[in-house]
Amino acid sequence: MSQTGSVISLEHDTPELARSYDEAGLVQFRHGKFLIGPLAIKSGEHVLDIGTGTGRLAEFVTGLVGPNGRVTGIDPLAGRIEIARLRQSDNLQFDTGRAEDLSRFADGQFDAVYLNSVFHWIADKDRALREIRRVLKPGGRLGLNVQDPSRPHQSRVLLRQAIAEAGLADRRQDSNPVLGSTDEELKALFAANGFTGYRSELRALVDIHDDAASLLRWSEASAFGNFLEAFSATERNLVHQAFAKLVEDRRTPEGLSLERYLRFAFARKAPASN
Ligand SMILES: C[S@@+](CC[C@H](N)C(=O)[O-])C[C@H]1O[C@@H](n2cnc3c(N)ncnc32)[C@H](O)[C@@H]1O
């Protein structure tokens, strides 16, 4: 992992964060479509959405596989799966589960697997990729997008600055890690785990937020609570105030405009790798 000294916990999520993620989840949905396009999902296919969150993108993919296909979404957070299940249908199923353990699925079951804004959170990426390769059909497609630590989001850079201005820079590493994988790391991981035809592209995405408070709520909900949690309430308040001043400089007539960078990576299960 590229982050130093940080442990991501699945225990910080709350029903409120899950609800707020679903309400603001259009941001991830929008960039998720850039992931789905190149996967060329066809009618009748069986697709696995790992880290499906509240299931918005999986529901969209169900429209691509049609009535003869099937989409399965898994996520470790029970509160998010509870919301996702409101979207459930005959060919769209959701369950709790993690990328590192896909033992409930048979070998060679899926035509395509994708992870939208999920891979940077996975602790054991080798294990996850081994499992994904196992459940893919020979030649099956994998698509994911991931933060690239060499290109942190603008909001992360400003947050780091806000933490420094609040006099808390010495604790920054633990509380504001930049997660993710570089192109070289991804390429090596994919090759080591039996994928072929790796290609990737770093995309700049522009997000518009109403104000600093809504941007911070969105960041916390997207990180299922792994966000500034090492700070006390008073310290967080200081960081929030400094951050609000910094992001206000980015106001455009549409709202606060900030760039995020995501690396989109695609590959196939090597036909003879089973
Ligand atoms: C930013 S959300 C993205 C949700 C969804 N893919 C979307 O497009 O809206 C990140 C998701 O990754 C999930 N996640 C974290 N660790 C995971 C793991 N080890 N395996 C699978 N999913 C994981 C979280 O529970 C969370 O729902």
mmCIF file of N, CA and C in Angstrom, residues 32-137:
data_model
loop_
_atom_site.group_PDB
_atom_site.id
_atom_site.type_symbol
_atom_site.label_atom_id
_atom_site.label_comp_id
_atom_site.label_asym_id
_atom_site.label_seq_id
_atom_site.Cartn_x
_atom_site.Cartn_y
_atom_site.Cartn_z
ATOM 1 N N GLY A 32 -18.161 6.488 -12.618
ATOM 2 C CA GLY A 32 -18.351 5.045 -12.808
ATOM 3 C C GLY A 32 -18.716 4.729 -14.253
ATOM 4 N N LYS A 33 -19.437 5.636 -14.882
ATOM 5 C CA LYS A 33 -19.826 5.380 -16.276
ATOM 6 C C LYS A 33 -18.605 5.357 -17.202
ATOM 7 N N PHE A 34 -17.559 6.099 -16.839
ATOM 8 C CA PHE A 34 -16.313 6.041 -17.635
ATOM 9 C C PHE A 34 -15.641 4.666 -17.505
ATOM 10 N N LEU A 35 -15.975 3.986 -16.421
ATOM 11 C CA LEU A 35 -15.414 2.652 -16.182
ATOM 12 C C LEU A 35 -16.212 1.607 -16.971
ATOM 13 N N ILE A 36 -17.525 1.803 -16.968
ATOM 14 C CA ILE A 36 -18.405 0.800 -17.580
ATOM 15 C C ILE A 36 -18.291 0.811 -19.107
ATOM 16 N N GLY A 37 -18.150 2.008 -19.705
ATOM 17 C CA GLY A 37 -18.083 2.103 -21.172
ATOM 18 C C GLY A 37 -17.040 1.161 -21.770
ATOM 19 N N PRO A 38 -15.751 1.309 -21.379
ATOM 20 C CA PRO A 38 -14.709 0.460 -21.977
ATOM 21 C C PRO A 38 -14.859 -1.031 -21.648
ATOM 22 N N LEU A 39 -15.650 -1.375 -20.640
ATOM 23 C CA LEU A 39 -15.830 -2.803 -20.324
ATOM 24 C C LEU A 39 -16.766 -3.477 -21.342
ATOM 25 N N ALA A 40 -17.443 -2.656 -22.137
ATOM 26 C CA ALA A 40 -18.310 -3.163 -23.225
ATOM 27 C C ALA A 40 -19.225 -4.294 -22.746
ATOM 28 N N ILE A 41 -19.982 -4.022 -21.723
ATOM 29 C CA ILE A 41 -20.876 -5.043 -21.152
ATOM 30 C C ILE A 41 -22.043 -5.306 -22.100
ATOM 31 N N LYS A 42 -22.302 -6.601 -22.298
ATOM 32 C CA LYS A 42 -23.314 -6.972 -23.299
ATOM 33 C C LYS A 42 -24.540 -7.632 -22.657
ATOM 34 N N SER A 43 -25.588 -7.630 -23.415
ATOM 35 C CA SER A 43 -26.822 -8.280 -22.982
ATOM 36 C C SER A 43 -26.543 -9.749 -22.626
ATOM 37 N N GLY A 44 -27.089 -10.182 -21.519
ATOM 38 C CA GLY A 44 -26.968 -11.587 -21.128
ATOM 39 C C GLY A 44 -25.761 -11.886 -20.260
ATOM 40 N N GLU A 45 -24.898 -10.891 -20.020
ATOM 41 C CA GLU A 45 -23.682 -11.185 -19.251
ATOM 42 C C GLU A 45 -23.936 -11.163 -17.742
ATOM 43 N N HIS A 46 -23.030 -11.819 -17.026
ATOM 44 C CA HIS A 46 -23.078 -11.857 -15.559
ATOM 45 C C HIS A 46 -21.901 -11.010 -15.038
ATOM 46 N N VAL A 47 -22.255 -9.969 -14.279
ATOM 47 C CA VAL A 47 -21.268 -8.956 -13.886
ATOM 48 C C VAL A 47 -21.214 -8.849 -12.369
ATOM 49 N N LEU A 48 -20.001 -8.703 -11.849
ATOM 50 C CA LEU A 48 -19.821 -8.527 -10.397
ATOM 51 C C LEU A 48 -19.323 -7.109 -10.108
ATOM 52 N N ASP A 49 -20.047 -6.407 -9.250
ATOM 53 C CA ASP A 49 -19.672 -5.052 -8.805
ATOM 54 C C ASP A 49 -19.132 -5.191 -7.379
ATOM 55 N N ILE A 50 -17.816 -5.048 -7.235
ATOM 56 C CA ILE A 50 -17.189 -5.203 -5.915
ATOM 57 C C ILE A 50 -17.081 -3.843 -5.241
ATOM 58 N N GLY A 51 -17.547 -3.761 -3.989
ATOM 59 C CA GLY A 51 -17.570 -2.476 -3.278
ATOM 60 C C GLY A 51 -18.675 -1.609 -3.855
ATOM 61 N N THR A 52 -19.822 -2.225 -4.036
ATOM 62 C CA THR A 52 -20.950 -1.606 -4.746
ATOM 63 C C THR A 52 -21.548 -0.399 -4.021
ATOM 64 N N GLY A 53 -21.215 -0.240 -2.722
ATOM 65 C CA GLY A 53 -21.771 0.879 -1.962
ATOM 66 C C GLY A 53 -23.282 0.761 -1.885
ATOM 67 N N THR A 54 -24.000 1.801 -2.281
ATOM 68 C CA THR A 54 -25.464 1.756 -2.209
ATOM 69 C C THR A 54 -26.087 1.323 -3.548
ATOM 70 N N GLY A 55 -25.250 0.823 -4.464
ATOM 71 C CA GLY A 55 -25.760 0.080 -5.618
ATOM 72 C C GLY A 55 -26.231 0.875 -6.822
ATOM 73 N N ARG A 56 -25.991 2.170 -6.837
ATOM 74 C CA ARG A 56 -26.493 2.998 -7.947
ATOM 75 C C ARG A 56 -25.912 2.563 -9.303
ATOM 76 N N LEU A 57 -24.594 2.324 -9.348
ATOM 77 C CA LEU A 57 -23.961 1.961 -10.623
ATOM 78 C C LEU A 57 -24.388 0.547 -11.042
ATOM 79 N N ALA A 58 -24.507 -0.342 -10.059
ATOM 80 C CA ALA A 58 -24.934 -1.721 -10.365
ATOM 81 C C ALA A 58 -26.318 -1.696 -11.008
ATOM 82 N N GLU A 59 -27.190 -0.833 -10.510
ATOM 83 C CA GLU A 59 -28.541 -0.724 -11.071
ATOM 84 C C GLU A 59 -28.469 -0.273 -12.538
ATOM 85 N N PHE A 60 -27.563 0.660 -12.807
ATOM 86 C CA PHE A 60 -27.370 1.134 -14.183
ATOM 87 C C PHE A 60 -26.888 -0.024 -15.077
ATOM 88 N N VAL A 61 -25.948 -0.824 -14.550
ATOM 89 C CA VAL A 61 -25.372 -1.924 -15.349
ATOM 90 C C VAL A 61 -26.427 -2.989 -15.640
ATOM 91 N N THR A 62 -27.388 -3.134 -14.733
ATOM 92 C CA THR A 62 -28.474 -4.097 -14.956
ATOM 93 C C THR A 62 -29.208 -3.786 -16.266
ATOM 94 N N GLY A 63 -29.320 -2.495 -16.571
ATOM 95 C CA GLY A 63 -29.958 -2.097 -17.829
ATOM 96 C C GLY A 63 -29.144 -2.559 -19.040
ATOM 97 N N LEU A 64 -27.822 -2.711 -18.878
ATOM 98 C CA LEU A 64 -26.972 -3.146 -20.004
ATOM 99 C C LEU A 64 -27.031 -4.661 -20.199
ATOM 100 N N VAL A 65 -27.092 -5.410 -19.095
ATOM 101 C CA VAL A 65 -27.099 -6.880 -19.241
ATOM 102 C C VAL A 65 -28.490 -7.385 -19.609
ATOM 103 N N GLY A 66 -29.501 -6.565 -19.339
ATOM 104 C CA GLY A 66 -30.866 -6.923 -19.745
ATOM 105 C C GLY A 66 -31.438 -8.070 -18.937
ATOM 106 N N PRO A 67 -32.634 -8.500 -19.310
ATOM 107 C CA PRO A 67 -33.348 -9.520 -18.513
ATOM 108 C C PRO A 67 -32.654 -10.881 -18.496
ATOM 109 N N ASN A 68 -31.820 -11.172 -19.504
ATOM 110 C CA ASN A 68 -31.132 -12.476 -19.511
ATOM 111 C C ASN A 68 -29.774 -12.438 -18.835
ATOM 112 N N GLY A 69 -29.355 -11.254 -18.400
ATOM 113 C CA GLY A 69 -28.076 -11.143 -17.693
ATOM 114 C C GLY A 69 -28.315 -11.004 -16.206
ATOM 115 N N ARG A 70 -27.224 -10.779 -15.466
ATOM 116 C CA ARG A 70 -27.357 -10.663 -14.009
ATOM 117 C C ARG A 70 -26.221 -9.789 -13.467
ATOM 118 N N VAL A 71 -26.546 -8.964 -12.502
ATOM 119 C CA VAL A 71 -25.532 -8.158 -11.811
ATOM 120 C C VAL A 71 -25.582 -8.510 -10.333
ATOM 121 N N THR A 72 -24.407 -8.747 -9.762
ATOM 122 C CA THR A 72 -24.303 -9.017 -8.332
ATOM 123 C C THR A 72 -23.418 -7.946 -7.719
ATOM 124 N N GLY A 73 -23.881 -7.320 -6.657
ATOM 125 C CA GLY A 73 -23.095 -6.296 -5.981
ATOM 126 C C GLY A 73 -22.770 -6.722 -4.564
ATOM 127 N N ILE A 74 -21.495 -6.584 -4.189
ATOM 128 C CA ILE A 74 -21.131 -6.888 -2.793
ATOM 129 C C ILE A 74 -20.406 -5.699 -2.181
ATOM 130 N N ASP A 75 -20.551 -5.560 -0.871
ATOM 131 C CA ASP A 75 -19.870 -4.491 -0.137
ATOM 132 C C ASP A 75 -19.770 -4.929 1.316
ATOM 133 N N PRO A 76 -18.644 -4.604 1.978
ATOM 134 C CA PRO A 76 -18.512 -5.042 3.375
ATOM 135 C C PRO A 76 -19.411 -4.281 4.355
ATOM 136 N N LEU A 77 -19.939 -3.132 3.946
ATOM 137 C CA LEU A 77 -20.699 -2.299 4.882
ATOM 138 C C LEU A 77 -22.190 -2.633 4.826
ATOM 139 N N ALA A 78 -22.686 -3.219 5.919
ATOM 140 C CA ALA A 78 -24.075 -3.683 5.953
ATOM 141 C C ALA A 78 -25.058 -2.534 5.721
ATOM 142 N N GLY A 79 -24.739 -1.352 6.239
ATOM 143 C CA GLY A 79 -25.647 -0.207 6.100
ATOM 144 C C GLY A 79 -25.801 0.215 4.649
ATOM 145 N N ARG A 80 -24.744 0.078 3.882
ATOM 146 C CA ARG A 80 -24.794 0.469 2.458
ATOM 147 C C ARG A 80 -25.573 -0.592 1.663
ATOM 148 N N ILE A 81 -25.346 -1.870 2.031
ATOM 149 C CA ILE A 81 -26.062 -2.949 1.339
ATOM 150 C C ILE A 81 -27.565 -2.858 1.627
ATOM 151 N N GLU A 82 -27.909 -2.415 2.827
ATOM 152 C CA GLU A 82 -29.330 -2.257 3.169
ATOM 153 C C GLU A 82 -29.996 -1.267 2.188
ATOM 154 N N ILE A 83 -29.300 -0.169 1.893
ATOM 155 C CA ILE A 83 -29.851 0.813 0.942
ATOM 156 C C ILE A 83 -29.837 0.234 -0.481
ATOM 157 N N ALA A 84 -28.731 -0.452 -0.822
ATOM 158 C CA ALA A 84 -28.623 -1.046 -2.169
ATOM 159 C C ALA A 84 -29.798 -1.993 -2.431
ATOM 160 N N ARG A 85 -30.205 -2.721 -1.393
ATOM 161 C CA ARG A 85 -31.273 -3.726 -1.588
ATOM 162 C C ARG A 85 -32.607 -3.094 -1.975
ATOM 163 N N LEU A 86 -32.753 -1.815 -1.738
ATOM 164 C CA LEU A 86 -33.975 -1.137 -2.185
ATOM 165 C C LEU A 86 -34.004 -1.098 -3.717
ATOM 166 N N ARG A 87 -32.832 -1.315 -4.343
ATOM 167 C CA ARG A 87 -32.736 -1.302 -5.815
ATOM 168 C C ARG A 87 -32.825 -2.714 -6.392
ATOM 169 N N GLN A 88 -32.878 -3.725 -5.516
ATOM 170 C CA GLN A 88 -32.805 -5.119 -5.954
ATOM 171 C C GLN A 88 -33.935 -5.473 -6.950
ATOM 172 N N SER A 89 -33.633 -6.384 -7.870
ATOM 173 C CA SER A 89 -34.669 -6.852 -8.806
ATOM 174 C C SER A 89 -34.340 -8.296 -9.177
ATOM 175 N N ASP A 90 -35.075 -8.860 -10.134
ATOM 176 C CA ASP A 90 -34.861 -10.271 -10.493
ATOM 177 C C ASP A 90 -33.416 -10.537 -10.906
ATOM 178 N N ASN A 91 -32.818 -9.593 -11.624
ATOM 179 C CA ASN A 91 -31.443 -9.831 -12.090
ATOM 180 C C ASN A 91 -30.427 -8.888 -11.438
ATOM 181 N N LEU A 92 -30.765 -8.357 -10.282
ATOM 182 C CA LEU A 92 -29.831 -7.501 -9.525
ATOM 183 C C LEU A 92 -29.882 -7.891 -8.046
ATOM 184 N N GLN A 93 -28.781 -8.480 -7.581
ATOM 185 C CA GLN A 93 -28.729 -8.978 -6.196
ATOM 186 C C GLN A 93 -27.599 -8.293 -5.441
ATOM 187 N N PHE A 94 -27.792 -8.090 -4.152
ATOM 188 C CA PHE A 94 -26.759 -7.478 -3.313
ATOM 189 C C PHE A 94 -26.505 -8.333 -2.073
ATOM 190 N N ASP A 95 -25.248 -8.314 -1.637
ATOM 191 C CA ASP A 95 -24.915 -9.021 -0.392
ATOM 192 C C ASP A 95 -23.689 -8.379 0.235
ATOM 193 N N THR A 96 -23.497 -8.616 1.528
ATOM 194 C CA THR A 96 -22.276 -8.114 2.158
ATOM 195 C C THR A 96 -21.114 -9.021 1.749
ATOM 196 N N GLY A 97 -19.934 -8.446 1.627
ATOM 197 C CA GLY A 97 -18.768 -9.236 1.264
ATOM 198 C C GLY A 97 -17.609 -8.351 0.862
ATOM 199 N N ARG A 98 -16.416 -8.919 0.915
ATOM 200 C CA ARG A 98 -15.194 -8.158 0.618
ATOM 201 C C ARG A 98 -14.490 -8.724 -0.596
ATOM 202 N N ALA A 99 -13.720 -7.859 -1.240
ATOM 203 C CA ALA A 99 -12.980 -8.272 -2.441
ATOM 204 C C ALA A 99 -12.008 -9.417 -2.148
ATOM 205 N N GLU A 100 -11.471 -9.448 -0.939
ATOM 206 C CA GLU A 100 -10.433 -10.436 -0.621
ATOM 207 C C GLU A 100 -10.992 -11.840 -0.429
ATOM 208 N N ASP A 101 -12.312 -11.960 -0.290
ATOM 209 C CA ASP A 101 -12.914 -13.280 -0.086
ATOM 210 C C ASP A 101 -14.164 -13.407 -0.950
ATOM 211 N N LEU A 102 -13.979 -14.031 -2.113
ATOM 212 C CA LEU A 102 -15.115 -14.216 -3.026
ATOM 213 C C LEU A 102 -15.526 -15.689 -3.030
ATOM 214 N N SER A 103 -15.274 -16.370 -1.894
ATOM 215 C CA SER A 103 -15.462 -17.827 -1.858
ATOM 216 C C SER A 103 -16.911 -18.250 -2.114
ATOM 217 N N ARG A 104 -17.857 -17.346 -1.963
ATOM 218 C CA ARG A 104 -19.252 -17.703 -2.239
ATOM 219 C C ARG A 104 -19.496 -17.886 -3.745
ATOM 220 N N PHE A 105 -18.550 -17.401 -4.577
ATOM 221 C CA PHE A 105 -18.740 -17.486 -6.026
ATOM 222 C C PHE A 105 -17.899 -18.621 -6.617
ATOM 223 N N ALA A 106 -18.470 -19.274 -7.633
ATOM 224 C CA ALA A 106 -17.759 -20.385 -8.285
ATOM 225 C C ALA A 106 -16.649 -19.854 -9.195
ATOM 226 N N ASP A 107 -15.708 -20.713 -9.531
ATOM 227 C CA ASP A 107 -14.667 -20.361 -10.506
ATOM 228 C C ASP A 107 -15.340 -20.010 -11.839
ATOM 229 N N GLY A 108 -14.782 -19.030 -12.522
ATOM 230 C CA GLY A 108 -15.229 -18.734 -13.889
ATOM 231 C C GLY A 108 -16.695 -18.345 -14.029
ATOM 232 N N GLN A 109 -17.231 -17.659 -13.010
ATOM 233 C CA GLN A 109 -18.672 -17.364 -13.022
ATOM 234 C C GLN A 109 -19.029 -16.059 -13.753
ATOM 235 N N PHE A 110 -18.086 -15.116 -13.802
ATOM 236 C CA PHE A 110 -18.444 -13.770 -14.283
ATOM 237 C C PHE A 110 -17.783 -13.432 -15.619
ATOM 238 N N ASP A 111 -18.520 -12.689 -16.434
ATOM 239 C CA ASP A 111 -17.966 -12.172 -17.696
ATOM 240 C C ASP A 111 -17.129 -10.933 -17.433
ATOM 241 N N ALA A 112 -17.546 -10.146 -16.443
ATOM 242 C CA ALA A 112 -16.830 -8.901 -16.138
ATOM 243 C C ALA A 112 -16.949 -8.583 -14.649
ATOM 244 N N VAL A 113 -15.885 -7.990 -14.119
ATOM 245 C CA VAL A 113 -15.858 -7.541 -12.717
ATOM 246 C C VAL A 113 -15.373 -6.102 -12.734
ATOM 247 N N TYR A 114 -16.010 -5.243 -11.930
ATOM 248 C CA TYR A 114 -15.490 -3.873 -11.827
ATOM 249 C C TYR A 114 -15.507 -3.395 -10.384
ATOM 250 N N LEU A 115 -14.641 -2.416 -10.118
ATOM 251 C CA LEU A 115 -14.563 -1.783 -8.794
ATOM 252 C C LEU A 115 -14.492 -0.282 -9.039
ATOM 253 N N ASN A 116 -15.550 0.421 -8.636
ATOM 254 C CA ASN A 116 -15.617 1.858 -8.879
ATOM 255 C C ASN A 116 -15.275 2.625 -7.605
ATOM 256 N N SER A 117 -14.101 3.254 -7.592
ATOM 257 C CA SER A 117 -13.632 4.015 -6.414
ATOM 258 C C SER A 117 -13.500 3.136 -5.191
ATOM 259 N N VAL A 118 -12.972 1.947 -5.374
ATOM 260 C CA VAL A 118 -12.901 0.958 -4.292
ATOM 261 C C VAL A 118 -11.469 0.470 -4.069
ATOM 262 N N PHE A 119 -10.705 0.305 -5.153
ATOM 263 C CA PHE A 119 -9.432 -0.418 -5.067
ATOM 264 C C PHE A 119 -8.469 0.203 -4.059
ATOM 265 N N HIS A 120 -8.488 1.554 -3.942
ATOM 266 C CA HIS A 120 -7.554 2.193 -2.996
ATOM 267 C C HIS A 120 -7.862 1.823 -1.544
ATOM 268 N N TRP A 121 -9.095 1.370 -1.284
ATOM 269 C CA TRP A 121 -9.433 1.018 0.102
ATOM 270 C C TRP A 121 -9.023 -0.403 0.463
ATOM 271 N N ILE A 122 -8.711 -1.216 -0.520
ATOM 272 C CA ILE A 122 -8.470 -2.641 -0.257
ATOM 273 C C ILE A 122 -7.068 -2.862 0.297
ATOM 274 N N ALA A 123 -7.022 -3.506 1.459
ATOM 275 C CA ALA A 123 -5.736 -3.682 2.142
ATOM 276 C C ALA A 123 -4.878 -4.719 1.410
ATOM 277 N N ASP A 124 -5.447 -5.876 1.089
ATOM 278 C CA ASP A 124 -4.665 -6.939 0.463
ATOM 279 C C ASP A 124 -5.037 -7.020 -1.027
ATOM 280 N N LYS A 125 -4.359 -6.183 -1.808
ATOM 281 C CA LYS A 125 -4.727 -6.053 -3.222
ATOM 282 C C LYS A 125 -4.362 -7.318 -4.017
ATOM 283 N N ASP A 126 -3.265 -7.985 -3.644
ATOM 284 C CA ASP A 126 -2.883 -9.229 -4.323
ATOM 285 C C ASP A 126 -3.973 -10.279 -4.149
ATOM 286 N N ARG A 127 -4.425 -10.409 -2.908
ATOM 287 C CA ARG A 127 -5.432 -11.428 -2.625
ATOM 288 C C ARG A 127 -6.731 -11.124 -3.380
ATOM 289 N N ALA A 128 -7.096 -9.846 -3.386
ATOM 290 C CA ALA A 128 -8.321 -9.446 -4.084
ATOM 291 C C ALA A 128 -8.203 -9.778 -5.571
ATOM 292 N N LEU A 129 -7.069 -9.460 -6.177
ATOM 293 C CA LEU A 129 -6.917 -9.716 -7.622
ATOM 294 C C LEU A 129 -6.887 -11.212 -7.923
ATOM 295 N N ARG A 130 -6.306 -12.004 -7.017
ATOM 296 C CA ARG A 130 -6.305 -13.466 -7.209
ATOM 297 C C ARG A 130 -7.731 -14.000 -7.209
ATOM 298 N N GLU A 131 -8.523 -13.484 -6.259
ATOM 299 C CA GLU A 131 -9.916 -13.909 -6.161
ATOM 300 C C GLU A 131 -10.711 -13.481 -7.407
ATOM 301 N N ILE A 132 -10.458 -12.253 -7.852
ATOM 302 C CA ILE A 132 -11.180 -11.751 -9.037
ATOM 303 C C ILE A 132 -10.834 -12.613 -10.250
ATOM 304 N N ARG A 133 -9.556 -12.930 -10.387
ATOM 305 C CA ARG A 133 -9.149 -13.774 -11.528
ATOM 306 C C ARG A 133 -9.860 -15.123 -11.449
ATOM 307 N N ARG A 134 -9.946 -15.671 -10.253
ATOM 308 C CA ARG A 134 -10.586 -16.989 -10.103
ATOM 309 C C ARG A 134 -12.054 -16.965 -10.549
ATOM 310 N N VAL A 135 -12.787 -15.900 -10.153
ATOM 311 C CA VAL A 135 -14.233 -15.907 -10.454
ATOM 312 C C VAL A 135 -14.548 -15.443 -11.885
ATOM 313 N N LEU A 136 -13.544 -14.891 -12.584
ATOM 314 C CA LEU A 136 -13.767 -14.477 -13.975
ATOM 315 C C LEU A 136 -13.674 -15.679 -14.917
ATOM 316 N N LYS A 137 -14.469 -15.627 -15.982
ATOM 317 C CA LYS A 137 -14.318 -16.622 -17.039
ATOM 318 C C LYS A 137 -12.976 -16.389 -17.738
#
